[in-house]
PDB file of C-alpha atoms in Angstrom:
ATOM      1  CA  LYS A   1       0.000   0.000   0.000  1.00 83.00           C
ATOM      2  CA  GLN A   2       1.391   3.365  -1.046  1.00 87.00           C
ATOM      3  CA  GLU A   3       2.196   5.734   1.810  1.00 91.00           C
ATOM      4  CA  VAL A   4       3.319   9.314   1.355  1.00 95.00           C
ATOM      5  CA  THR A   5       5.163  11.188   4.082  1.00 96.00           C
ATOM      6  CA  GLN A   6       6.027  14.869   4.172  1.00 97.00           C
ATOM      7  CA  ILE A   7       8.704  16.410   6.340  1.00 94.00           C
ATOM      8  CA  PRO A   8       8.632  18.791   8.093  1.00 94.00           C
ATOM      9  CA  ALA A   9       4.991  18.979   9.151  1.00 95.00           C
ATOM     10  CA  ALA A  10       5.357  22.704   9.766  1.00 96.00           C
ATOM     11  CA  LEU A  11       7.947  25.316   8.925  1.00 95.00           C
ATOM     12  CA  SER A  12       8.294  28.964   9.892  1.00 96.00           C
ATOM     13  CA  VAL A  13      10.899  31.072   8.112  1.00 96.00           C
ATOM     14  CA  PRO A  14      11.748  34.753   7.660  1.00 96.00           C
ATOM     15  CA  GLU A  15      11.046  36.335   4.318  1.00 97.00           C
ATOM     16  CA  GLY A  16      13.773  35.872   1.725  1.00 97.00           C
ATOM     17  CA  GLU A  17      14.972  32.441   2.809  1.00 96.00           C
ATOM     18  CA  ASN A  18      15.374  29.577   0.385  1.00 97.00           C
ATOM     19  CA  LEU A  19      13.690  26.458   1.662  1.00 95.00           C
ATOM     20  CA  VAL A  20      13.183  22.789   0.880  1.00 96.00           C
ATOM     21  CA  LEU A  21      10.108  20.693   1.497  1.00 97.00           C
ATOM     22  CA  ASN A  22      10.484  16.926   1.472  1.00 97.00           C
ATOM     23  CA  CYS A  23       8.173  14.180   0.284  1.00 97.00           C
ATOM     24  CA  SER A  24       8.815  10.448   0.411  1.00 97.00           C
ATOM     25  CA  PHE A  25       6.761   7.510  -0.843  1.00 95.00           C
ATOM     26  CA  THR A  26       7.005   3.808  -0.115  1.00 92.00           C
ATOM     27  CA  ASP A  27       6.177   2.327  -3.537  1.00 88.00           C
ATOM     28  CA  SER A  28       8.468   3.538  -6.305  1.00 85.00           C
ATOM     29  CA  ALA A  29       6.102   2.304  -9.038  1.00 85.00           C
ATOM     30  CA  ILE A  30       4.516   5.702  -9.483  1.00 85.00           C
ATOM     31  CA  TYR A  31       3.309   7.295 -12.701  1.00 83.00           C
ATOM     32  CA  ASN A  32       3.652  10.909 -11.705  1.00 90.00           C
ATOM     33  CA  LEU A  33       3.997  13.172  -8.695  1.00 94.00           C
ATOM     34  CA  GLN A  34       2.187  16.461  -8.192  1.00 95.00           C
ATOM     35  CA  TRP A  35       2.895  19.269  -5.755  1.00 97.00           C
ATOM     36  CA  PHE A  36      -0.106  21.318  -4.626  1.00 97.00           C
ATOM     37  CA  ARG A  37      -0.641  24.441  -2.612  1.00 97.00           C
ATOM     38  CA  GLN A  38      -3.657  24.808  -0.332  1.00 95.00           C
ATOM     39  CA  ASP A  39      -4.661  27.962   1.505  1.00 93.00           C
ATOM     40  CA  PRO A  40      -6.736  27.440   4.679  1.00 88.00           C
ATOM     41  CA  GLY A  41     -10.187  26.124   3.840  1.00 84.00           C
ATOM     42  CA  LYS A  42      -9.570  26.554   0.139  1.00 87.00           C
ATOM     43  CA  GLY A  43      -9.037  24.359  -2.887  1.00 89.00           C
ATOM     44  CA  LEU A  44      -5.925  22.691  -4.239  1.00 93.00           C
ATOM     45  CA  THR A  45      -3.768  24.595  -6.677  1.00 92.00           C
ATOM     46  CA  SER A  46      -1.441  22.446  -8.757  1.00 92.00           C
ATOM     47  CA  LEU A  47       2.094  23.815  -8.680  1.00 96.00           C
ATOM     48  CA  LEU A  48       4.190  21.273 -10.516  1.00 95.00           C
ATOM     49  CA  LEU A  49       3.770  17.826 -12.024  1.00 93.00           C
ATOM     50  CA  ILE A  50       6.729  15.509 -12.549  1.00 93.00           C
ATOM     51  CA  GLN A  51       6.246  12.419 -14.648  1.00 89.00           C
ATOM     52  CA  SER A  52       8.116   9.298 -13.541  1.00 86.00           C
ATOM     53  CA  SER A  53      10.509   9.582 -16.464  1.00 88.00           C
ATOM     54  CA  GLN A  54      11.493  13.124 -15.476  1.00 91.00           C
ATOM     55  CA  ARG A  55      13.969  14.304 -12.847  1.00 94.00           C
ATOM     56  CA  GLU A  56      12.743  17.833 -12.174  1.00 95.00           C
ATOM     57  CA  GLN A  57      10.359  20.593 -13.116  1.00 96.00           C
ATOM     58  CA  THR A  58      10.637  24.336 -12.617  1.00 97.00           C
ATOM     59  CA  SER A  59       8.088  27.126 -12.451  1.00 95.00           C
ATOM     60  CA  GLY A  60       9.231  30.574 -11.420  1.00 96.00           C
ATOM     61  CA  ARG A  61      10.707  30.386  -7.922  1.00 97.00           C
ATOM     62  CA  LEU A  62       9.680  26.761  -7.544  1.00 97.00           C
ATOM     63  CA  ASN A  63      11.734  23.720  -8.453  1.00 98.00           C
ATOM     64  CA  ALA A  64      10.656  20.152  -7.823  1.00 97.00           C
ATOM     65  CA  SER A  65      12.907  17.145  -8.166  1.00 97.00           C
ATOM     66  CA  LEU A  66      12.081  13.466  -8.247  1.00 96.00           C
ATOM     67  CA  ASP A  67      14.234  10.457  -7.390  1.00 95.00           C
ATOM     68  CA  LYS A  68      11.903   7.597  -8.090  1.00 91.00           C
ATOM     69  CA  SER A  69      14.325   4.833  -7.136  1.00 90.00           C
ATOM     70  CA  SER A  70      14.776   6.205  -3.627  1.00 93.00           C
ATOM     71  CA  GLY A  71      11.125   7.261  -3.313  1.00 94.00           C
ATOM     72  CA  ARG A  72      11.812  10.937  -2.746  1.00 96.00           C
ATOM     73  CA  SER A  73      10.821  14.322  -4.065  1.00 97.00           C
ATOM     74  CA  THR A  74      11.769  17.787  -2.932  1.00 97.00           C
ATOM     75  CA  LEU A  75      10.134  21.141  -3.541  1.00 97.00           C
ATOM     76  CA  TYR A  76      12.570  24.020  -3.482  1.00 97.00           C
ATOM     77  CA  ILE A  77      11.199  27.522  -2.956  1.00 97.00           C
ATOM     78  CA  ALA A  78      13.608  30.337  -3.660  1.00 97.00           C
ATOM     79  CA  ALA A  79      13.480  33.736  -1.988  1.00 97.00           C
ATOM     80  CA  SER A  80      10.361  32.975   0.040  1.00 97.00           C
ATOM     81  CA  GLN A  81       7.671  35.645   0.434  1.00 97.00           C
ATOM     82  CA  PRO A  82       4.823  36.070   2.945  1.00 97.00           C
ATOM     83  CA  GLY A  83       2.421  35.235   0.119  1.00 96.00           C
ATOM     84  CA  ASP A  84       3.953  31.752  -0.028  1.00 97.00           C
ATOM     85  CA  SER A  85       2.407  30.959   3.353  1.00 97.00           C
ATOM     86  CA  ALA A  86       0.138  27.944   2.818  1.00 97.00           C
ATOM     87  CA  THR A  87       0.068  24.173   3.148  1.00 97.00           C
ATOM     88  CA  TYR A  88       2.033  22.309   0.497  1.00 98.00           C
ATOM     89  CA  LEU A  89       0.879  18.819  -0.388  1.00 97.00           C
ATOM     90  CA  CYS A  90       2.582  16.224  -2.527  1.00 97.00           C
ATOM     91  CA  ALA A  91       0.636  13.438  -4.149  1.00 96.00           C
ATOM     92  CA  VAL A  92       1.641  10.408  -6.189  1.00 94.00           C
ATOM     93  CA  SER A  93      -0.328   8.447  -8.715  1.00 90.00           C
ATOM     94  CA  ARG A  94      -0.033   4.959 -10.090  1.00 80.00           C
ATOM     95  CA  ILE A  95      -1.701   3.857 -13.262  1.00 71.00           C
ATOM     96  CA  SER A  96      -3.740   0.725 -12.635  1.00 65.00           C
ATOM     97  CA  GLY A  97      -5.960  -0.661 -15.353  1.00 59.00           C
ATOM     98  CA  GLY A  98      -5.507   2.573 -17.247  1.00 56.00           C
ATOM     99  CA  TYR A  99      -6.820   4.749 -14.430  1.00 64.00           C
ATOM    100  CA  ASN A 100      -5.083   6.664 -11.692  1.00 79.00           C
ATOM    101  CA  LYS A 101      -5.857   8.189  -8.331  1.00 88.00           C
ATOM    102  CA  LEU A 102      -3.763  10.464  -6.195  1.00 92.00           C
ATOM    103  CA  ILE A 103      -2.381   9.429  -2.805  1.00 93.00           C
ATOM    104  CA  PHE A 104      -1.602  12.498  -0.735  1.00 95.00           C
ATOM    105  CA  GLY A 105       0.847  13.245   2.013  1.00 96.00           C
ATOM    106  CA  ALA A 106      -0.302  15.098   5.119  1.00 95.00           C
ATOM    107  CA  GLY A 107       1.335  18.309   3.926  1.00 96.00           C
ATOM    108  CA  THR A 108       3.853  20.847   5.168  1.00 97.00           C
ATOM    109  CA  ARG A 109       2.366  23.968   6.707  1.00 97.00           C
ATOM    110  CA  LEU A 110       4.589  26.897   5.731  1.00 97.00           C
ATOM    111  CA  ALA A 111       4.587  30.307   7.364  1.00 97.00           C
ATOM    112  CA  VAL A 112       6.794  33.041   5.918  1.00 97.00           C
ATOM    113  CA  HIS A 113       6.978  36.078   8.167  1.00 96.00           C
ATOM    114  CA  PRO A 114       8.098  39.564   7.108  1.00 93.00           C
TER     115      PRO A 114
ATOM    116  CA  ALA B   1      -9.031  29.023 -19.131  1.00 70.00           C
ATOM    117  CA  ALA B   2     -12.031  27.043 -17.953  1.00 81.00           C
ATOM    118  CA  GLY B   3     -11.659  25.307 -14.608  1.00 92.00           C
ATOM    119  CA  VAL B   4     -13.490  22.608 -12.719  1.00 95.00           C
ATOM    120  CA  ILE B   5     -16.774  23.894 -11.327  1.00 96.00           C
ATOM    121  CA  GLN B   6     -18.366  22.564  -8.171  1.00 97.00           C
ATOM    122  CA  SER B   7     -21.717  23.387  -6.684  1.00 97.00           C
ATOM    123  CA  PRO B   8     -22.789  24.255  -4.166  1.00 97.00           C
ATOM    124  CA  ARG B   9     -19.741  25.780  -2.537  1.00 96.00           C
ATOM    125  CA  HIS B  10     -21.206  25.442   0.932  1.00 97.00           C
ATOM    126  CA  LEU B  11     -23.863  23.097   2.226  1.00 97.00           C
ATOM    127  CA  ILE B  12     -25.333  22.648   5.679  1.00 98.00           C
ATOM    128  CA  LYS B  13     -27.374  19.545   6.409  1.00 98.00           C
ATOM    129  CA  GLU B  14     -28.706  17.800   9.465  1.00 97.00           C
ATOM    130  CA  LYS B  15     -27.932  14.243  10.491  1.00 97.00           C
ATOM    131  CA  ARG B  16     -29.748  11.591   8.482  1.00 97.00           C
ATOM    132  CA  GLU B  17     -30.456  14.004   5.644  1.00 98.00           C
ATOM    133  CA  THR B  18     -29.341  13.593   2.036  1.00 98.00           C
ATOM    134  CA  ALA B  19     -26.931  15.778   0.076  1.00 98.00           C
ATOM    135  CA  THR B  20     -26.056  16.006  -3.608  1.00 98.00           C
ATOM    136  CA  LEU B  21     -22.814  17.560  -4.788  1.00 98.00           C
ATOM    137  CA  LYS B  22     -22.225  18.463  -8.413  1.00 98.00           C
ATOM    138  CA  CYS B  23     -19.055  18.673 -10.472  1.00 98.00           C
ATOM    139  CA  TYR B  24     -18.544  20.051 -13.963  1.00 97.00           C
ATOM    140  CA  PRO B  25     -15.157  19.007 -15.383  1.00 95.00           C
ATOM    141  CA  ILE B  26     -12.950  21.015 -17.672  1.00 94.00           C
ATOM    142  CA  PRO B  27     -14.285  20.739 -21.242  1.00 92.00           C
ATOM    143  CA  ARG B  28     -12.916  17.706 -23.114  1.00 89.00           C
ATOM    144  CA  HIS B  29     -11.680  16.059 -19.920  1.00 90.00           C
ATOM    145  CA  ASP B  30     -12.855  12.463 -19.853  1.00 88.00           C
ATOM    146  CA  THR B  31     -12.126  11.458 -16.240  1.00 90.00           C
ATOM    147  CA  VAL B  32     -13.630  12.769 -13.008  1.00 94.00           C
ATOM    148  CA  TYR B  33     -12.376  12.042  -9.485  1.00 95.00           C
ATOM    149  CA  TRP B  34     -13.939  12.717  -6.074  1.00 97.00           C
ATOM    150  CA  TYR B  35     -11.882  13.287  -2.934  1.00 97.00           C
ATOM    151  CA  GLN B  36     -12.867  13.932   0.680  1.00 97.00           C
ATOM    152  CA  GLN B  37     -10.761  16.094   2.999  1.00 95.00           C
ATOM    153  CA  GLY B  38     -11.726  16.006   6.662  1.00 94.00           C
ATOM    154  CA  PRO B  39     -10.648  18.754   9.079  1.00 91.00           C
ATOM    155  CA  GLY B  40      -6.866  18.724   9.393  1.00 88.00           C
ATOM    156  CA  GLN B  41      -6.617  15.697   7.105  1.00 92.00           C
ATOM    157  CA  ASP B  42      -5.155  15.098   3.681  1.00 92.00           C
ATOM    158  CA  PRO B  43      -7.533  14.454   0.770  1.00 94.00           C
ATOM    159  CA  GLN B  44      -8.714  10.863   0.450  1.00 95.00           C
ATOM    160  CA  PHE B  45      -9.777   9.354  -2.871  1.00 94.00           C
ATOM    161  CA  LEU B  46     -13.434   8.301  -3.021  1.00 96.00           C
ATOM    162  CA  ILE B  47     -14.318   7.309  -6.565  1.00 94.00           C
ATOM    163  CA  SER B  48     -13.558   8.059 -10.210  1.00 93.00           C
ATOM    164  CA  PHE B  49     -15.281   7.831 -13.576  1.00 92.00           C
ATOM    165  CA  TYR B  50     -13.889   7.473 -17.076  1.00 89.00           C
ATOM    166  CA  GLU B  51     -16.175   8.048 -20.030  1.00 87.00           C
ATOM    167  CA  LYS B  52     -19.237   7.786 -17.752  1.00 88.00           C
ATOM    168  CA  MET B  53     -18.216   4.429 -16.300  1.00 90.00           C
ATOM    169  CA  GLN B  54     -16.911   3.935 -12.773  1.00 89.00           C
ATOM    170  CA  SER B  55     -13.199   3.339 -13.125  1.00 86.00           C
ATOM    171  CA  ASP B  56     -11.914   3.070  -9.559  1.00 87.00           C
ATOM    172  CA  LYS B  57     -13.239   3.071  -6.042  1.00 89.00           C
ATOM    173  CA  GLY B  58     -11.574   4.101  -2.823  1.00 90.00           C
ATOM    174  CA  SER B  59     -12.760   4.496   0.728  1.00 85.00           C
ATOM    175  CA  ILE B  60     -16.284   5.542  -0.176  1.00 92.00           C
ATOM    176  CA  PRO B  61     -19.016   4.606   2.333  1.00 93.00           C
ATOM    177  CA  ASP B  62     -21.916   2.506   1.085  1.00 95.00           C
ATOM    178  CA  ARG B  63     -24.177   5.458   1.957  1.00 96.00           C
ATOM    179  CA  PHE B  64     -22.509   7.402  -0.853  1.00 96.00           C
ATOM    180  CA  SER B  65     -23.065   6.900  -4.549  1.00 96.00           C
ATOM    181  CA  ALA B  66     -21.911   8.763  -7.611  1.00 96.00           C
ATOM    182  CA  GLN B  67     -22.385   8.822 -11.327  1.00 95.00           C
ATOM    183  CA  GLN B  68     -21.185  10.620 -14.407  1.00 95.00           C
ATOM    184  CA  PHE B  69     -23.723  11.818 -16.925  1.00 94.00           C
ATOM    185  CA  SER B  70     -23.710  12.049 -20.712  1.00 92.00           C
ATOM    186  CA  ASP B  71     -22.498  15.657 -20.570  1.00 92.00           C
ATOM    187  CA  TYR B  72     -19.600  14.433 -18.347  1.00 92.00           C
ATOM    188  CA  HIS B  73     -20.734  16.246 -15.247  1.00 95.00           C
ATOM    189  CA  SER B  74     -20.751  14.116 -12.119  1.00 97.00           C
ATOM    190  CA  GLU B  75     -22.840  14.018  -8.972  1.00 98.00           C
ATOM    191  CA  LEU B  76     -21.967  12.635  -5.553  1.00 98.00           C
ATOM    192  CA  ASN B  77     -25.016  11.587  -3.574  1.00 97.00           C
ATOM    193  CA  MET B  78     -24.706  11.156   0.175  1.00 97.00           C
ATOM    194  CA  SER B  79     -27.517   9.700   2.252  1.00 97.00           C
ATOM    195  CA  SER B  80     -28.068   9.182   5.989  1.00 97.00           C
ATOM    196  CA  LEU B  81     -25.535  11.888   6.699  1.00 98.00           C
ATOM    197  CA  GLU B  82     -23.421  11.576   9.819  1.00 97.00           C
ATOM    198  CA  LEU B  83     -21.485  14.210  11.735  1.00 97.00           C
ATOM    199  CA  GLY B  84     -18.258  12.611  10.481  1.00 96.00           C
ATOM    200  CA  ASP B  85     -19.217  13.373   6.884  1.00 97.00           C
ATOM    201  CA  SER B  86     -18.474  17.038   7.525  1.00 97.00           C
ATOM    202  CA  ALA B  87     -15.568  17.765   5.198  1.00 97.00           C
ATOM    203  CA  LEU B  88     -14.383  19.485   2.061  1.00 96.00           C
ATOM    204  CA  TYR B  89     -15.317  17.486  -1.013  1.00 97.00           C
ATOM    205  CA  PHE B  90     -13.160  18.029  -4.059  1.00 97.00           C
ATOM    206  CA  CYS B  91     -13.792  17.088  -7.619  1.00 97.00           C
ATOM    207  CA  ALA B  92     -10.913  16.831 -10.071  1.00 95.00           C
ATOM    208  CA  SER B  93     -10.788  16.138 -13.765  1.00 93.00           C
ATOM    209  CA  SER B  94      -8.145  14.972 -16.189  1.00 90.00           C
ATOM    210  CA  PHE B  95      -7.648  14.005 -19.783  1.00 86.00           C
ATOM    211  CA  GLN B  96      -6.061  10.653 -20.436  1.00 76.00           C
ATOM    212  CA  ASP B  97      -3.064  11.914 -22.324  1.00 73.00           C
ATOM    213  CA  SER B  98       0.489  11.137 -21.278  1.00 63.00           C
ATOM    214  CA  SER B  99       0.472  13.188 -18.083  1.00 70.00           C
ATOM    215  CA  TYR B 100      -2.854  12.301 -16.404  1.00 77.00           C
ATOM    216  CA  GLU B 101      -2.538  15.614 -14.587  1.00 86.00           C
ATOM    217  CA  GLN B 102      -5.509  16.237 -12.310  1.00 90.00           C
ATOM    218  CA  TYR B 103      -7.086  19.677 -12.021  1.00 92.00           C
ATOM    219  CA  PHE B 104      -9.058  20.358  -8.873  1.00 94.00           C
ATOM    220  CA  GLY B 105     -12.209  22.351  -8.318  1.00 94.00           C
ATOM    221  CA  PRO B 106     -12.658  24.790  -5.410  1.00 93.00           C
ATOM    222  CA  GLY B 107     -14.455  22.181  -3.313  1.00 96.00           C
ATOM    223  CA  THR B 108     -17.799  21.944  -1.552  1.00 97.00           C
ATOM    224  CA  ARG B 109     -17.731  22.437   2.196  1.00 97.00           C
ATOM    225  CA  LEU B 110     -20.327  20.153   3.758  1.00 98.00           C
ATOM    226  CA  THR B 111     -21.297  20.729   7.364  1.00 97.00           C
ATOM    227  CA  VAL B 112     -23.517  18.164   9.061  1.00 98.00           C
ATOM    228  CA  THR B 113     -25.171  19.328  12.275  1.00 96.00           C
TER     229      THR B 113
END
């Protein structure tokens, strides 16, 4: 059974810091991995998707890497801003019978203070 | 760009009542997924549909049922509501190309009193 773990559970940093969020998964037979952002009580915003054949993806100040063999992904946020404060969730999918579902980690709650 | 639409956005029901949640996927997306996120929890997969047929099933209670209609919109029906059903319910859609990327709607917040 796939299990996804995110470390740390919470993180508080001053504005401007570069930071790394970690995600690990127990079954390396994944199809893709998605990083999401969720503001309190709000929906899920997809940040980056990495397919299993890829090593990393970049979007603006965000960079996500994937090491499928070791079951790890990291989300790097450069020059953090107060507006980055949110919960960051990683989720993995596995294609089974042609269909996939996402298995989520519990998230990292990030607070960036001015 | 069009996004996933969910209605209603908020719903308050009493125990033992019935609720219906609706989801309108992104145009041309052929797969719809439902997820439940309890307070302080991560989203849990409930059920999915591909081309109007149920494709996968997760931890969905027997009191819940869902279907996808000919116009690809989907409805999640919940009966005999319990206090523990209070949660955010997300719908996501995807197109079965090479990425299977899922796009999420804003969610429906269900409160059972």
